[in-house]
mmCIF file of C-alpha atoms in Angstrom:
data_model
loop_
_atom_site.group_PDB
_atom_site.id
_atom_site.type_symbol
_atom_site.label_atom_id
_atom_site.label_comp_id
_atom_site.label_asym_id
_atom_site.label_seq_id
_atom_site.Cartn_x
_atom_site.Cartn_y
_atom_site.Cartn_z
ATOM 1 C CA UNK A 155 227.623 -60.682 141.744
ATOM 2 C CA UNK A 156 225.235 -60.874 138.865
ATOM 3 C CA UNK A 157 225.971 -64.256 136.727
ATOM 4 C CA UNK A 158 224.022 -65.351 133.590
ATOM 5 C CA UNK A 159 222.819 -68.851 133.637
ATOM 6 C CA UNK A 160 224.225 -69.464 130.269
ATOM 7 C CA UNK A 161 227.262 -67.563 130.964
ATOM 8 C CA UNK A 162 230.962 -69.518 129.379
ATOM 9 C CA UNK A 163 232.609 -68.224 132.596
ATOM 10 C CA UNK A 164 229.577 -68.949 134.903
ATOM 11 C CA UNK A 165 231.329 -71.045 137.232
ATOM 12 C CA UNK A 166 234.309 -68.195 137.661
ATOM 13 C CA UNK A 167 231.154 -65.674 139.124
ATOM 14 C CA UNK A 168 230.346 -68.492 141.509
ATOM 15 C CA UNK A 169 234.144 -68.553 142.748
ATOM 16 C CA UNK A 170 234.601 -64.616 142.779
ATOM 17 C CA UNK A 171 231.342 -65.051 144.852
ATOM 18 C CA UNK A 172 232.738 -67.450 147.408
ATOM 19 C CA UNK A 173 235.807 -65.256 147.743
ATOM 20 C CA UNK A 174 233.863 -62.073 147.930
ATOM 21 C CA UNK A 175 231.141 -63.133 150.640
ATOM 22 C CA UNK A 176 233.852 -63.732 153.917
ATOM 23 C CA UNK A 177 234.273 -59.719 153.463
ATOM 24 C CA UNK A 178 231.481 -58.428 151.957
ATOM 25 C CA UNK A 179 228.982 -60.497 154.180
ATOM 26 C CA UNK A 180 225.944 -58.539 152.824
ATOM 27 C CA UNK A 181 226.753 -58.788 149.037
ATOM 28 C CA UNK A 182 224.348 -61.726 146.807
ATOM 29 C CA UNK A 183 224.933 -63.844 144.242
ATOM 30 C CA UNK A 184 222.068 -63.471 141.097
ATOM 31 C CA UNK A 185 221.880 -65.634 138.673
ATOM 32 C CA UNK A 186 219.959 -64.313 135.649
ATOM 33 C CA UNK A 187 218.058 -67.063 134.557
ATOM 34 C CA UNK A 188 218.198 -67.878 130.688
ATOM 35 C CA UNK A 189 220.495 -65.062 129.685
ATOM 36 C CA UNK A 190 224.063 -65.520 128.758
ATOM 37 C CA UNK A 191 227.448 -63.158 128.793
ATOM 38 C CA UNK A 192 226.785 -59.773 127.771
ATOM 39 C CA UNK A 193 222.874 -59.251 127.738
ATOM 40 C CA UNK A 194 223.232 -56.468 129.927
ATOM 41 C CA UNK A 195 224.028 -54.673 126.976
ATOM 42 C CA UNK A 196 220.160 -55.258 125.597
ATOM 43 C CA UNK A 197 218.058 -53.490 128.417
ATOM 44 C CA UNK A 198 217.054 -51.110 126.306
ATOM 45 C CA UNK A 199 215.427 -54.339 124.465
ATOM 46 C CA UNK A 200 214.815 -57.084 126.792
ATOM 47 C CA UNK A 201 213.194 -56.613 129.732
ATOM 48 C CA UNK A 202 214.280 -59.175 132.111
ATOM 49 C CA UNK A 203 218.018 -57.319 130.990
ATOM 50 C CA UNK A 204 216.392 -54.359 132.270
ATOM 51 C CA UNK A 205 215.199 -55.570 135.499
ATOM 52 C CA UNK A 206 218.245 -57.028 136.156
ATOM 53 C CA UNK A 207 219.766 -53.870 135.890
ATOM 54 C CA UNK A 208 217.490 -51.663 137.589
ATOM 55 C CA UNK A 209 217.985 -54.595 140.848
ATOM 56 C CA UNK A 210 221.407 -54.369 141.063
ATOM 57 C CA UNK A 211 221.186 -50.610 140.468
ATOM 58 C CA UNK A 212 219.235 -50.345 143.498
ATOM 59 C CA UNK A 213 221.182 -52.569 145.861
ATOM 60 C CA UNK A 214 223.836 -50.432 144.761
ATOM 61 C CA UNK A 215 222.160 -47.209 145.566
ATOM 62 C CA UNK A 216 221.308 -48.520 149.174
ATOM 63 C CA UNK A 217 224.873 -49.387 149.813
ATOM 64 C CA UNK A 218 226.510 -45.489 148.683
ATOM 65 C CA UNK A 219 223.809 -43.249 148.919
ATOM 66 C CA UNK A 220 224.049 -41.096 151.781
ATOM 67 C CA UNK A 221 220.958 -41.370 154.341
#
């Protein structure tokens, strides 16, 4: 679960978190520091959107790629 810091609904990522982890043991909780809801949408123009992006696009990758 990616959450921005500033997010309104921050504290609802936390809770989908604490649901999620029981079955998805290996699955993280990221808090993107400083950012709030929606700037995902600007990785084409900030870069911490854009690493943010490219982390969770890797985790992903390791978790449905085939070996």
């Amino acid at each position: 679960v990616l959450a921005a810091e500033l997010d309104a609904v921050f504290d609802d990522s936390a809770r989908l978190f604490d649901g999620l982890r029981p079955a998805a043991p290996d699955s993280r909780f990221v808090v993107a520091a400083g950012q709030d809801h929606g700037f995902l949408k600007s990785a084409g123009r900030d870069p911490s959107a854009a690493r943010e992006l490219e982390a969770l696009s890797a985790w992903l990758r390791a978790r449905v790629s085939p070996p």
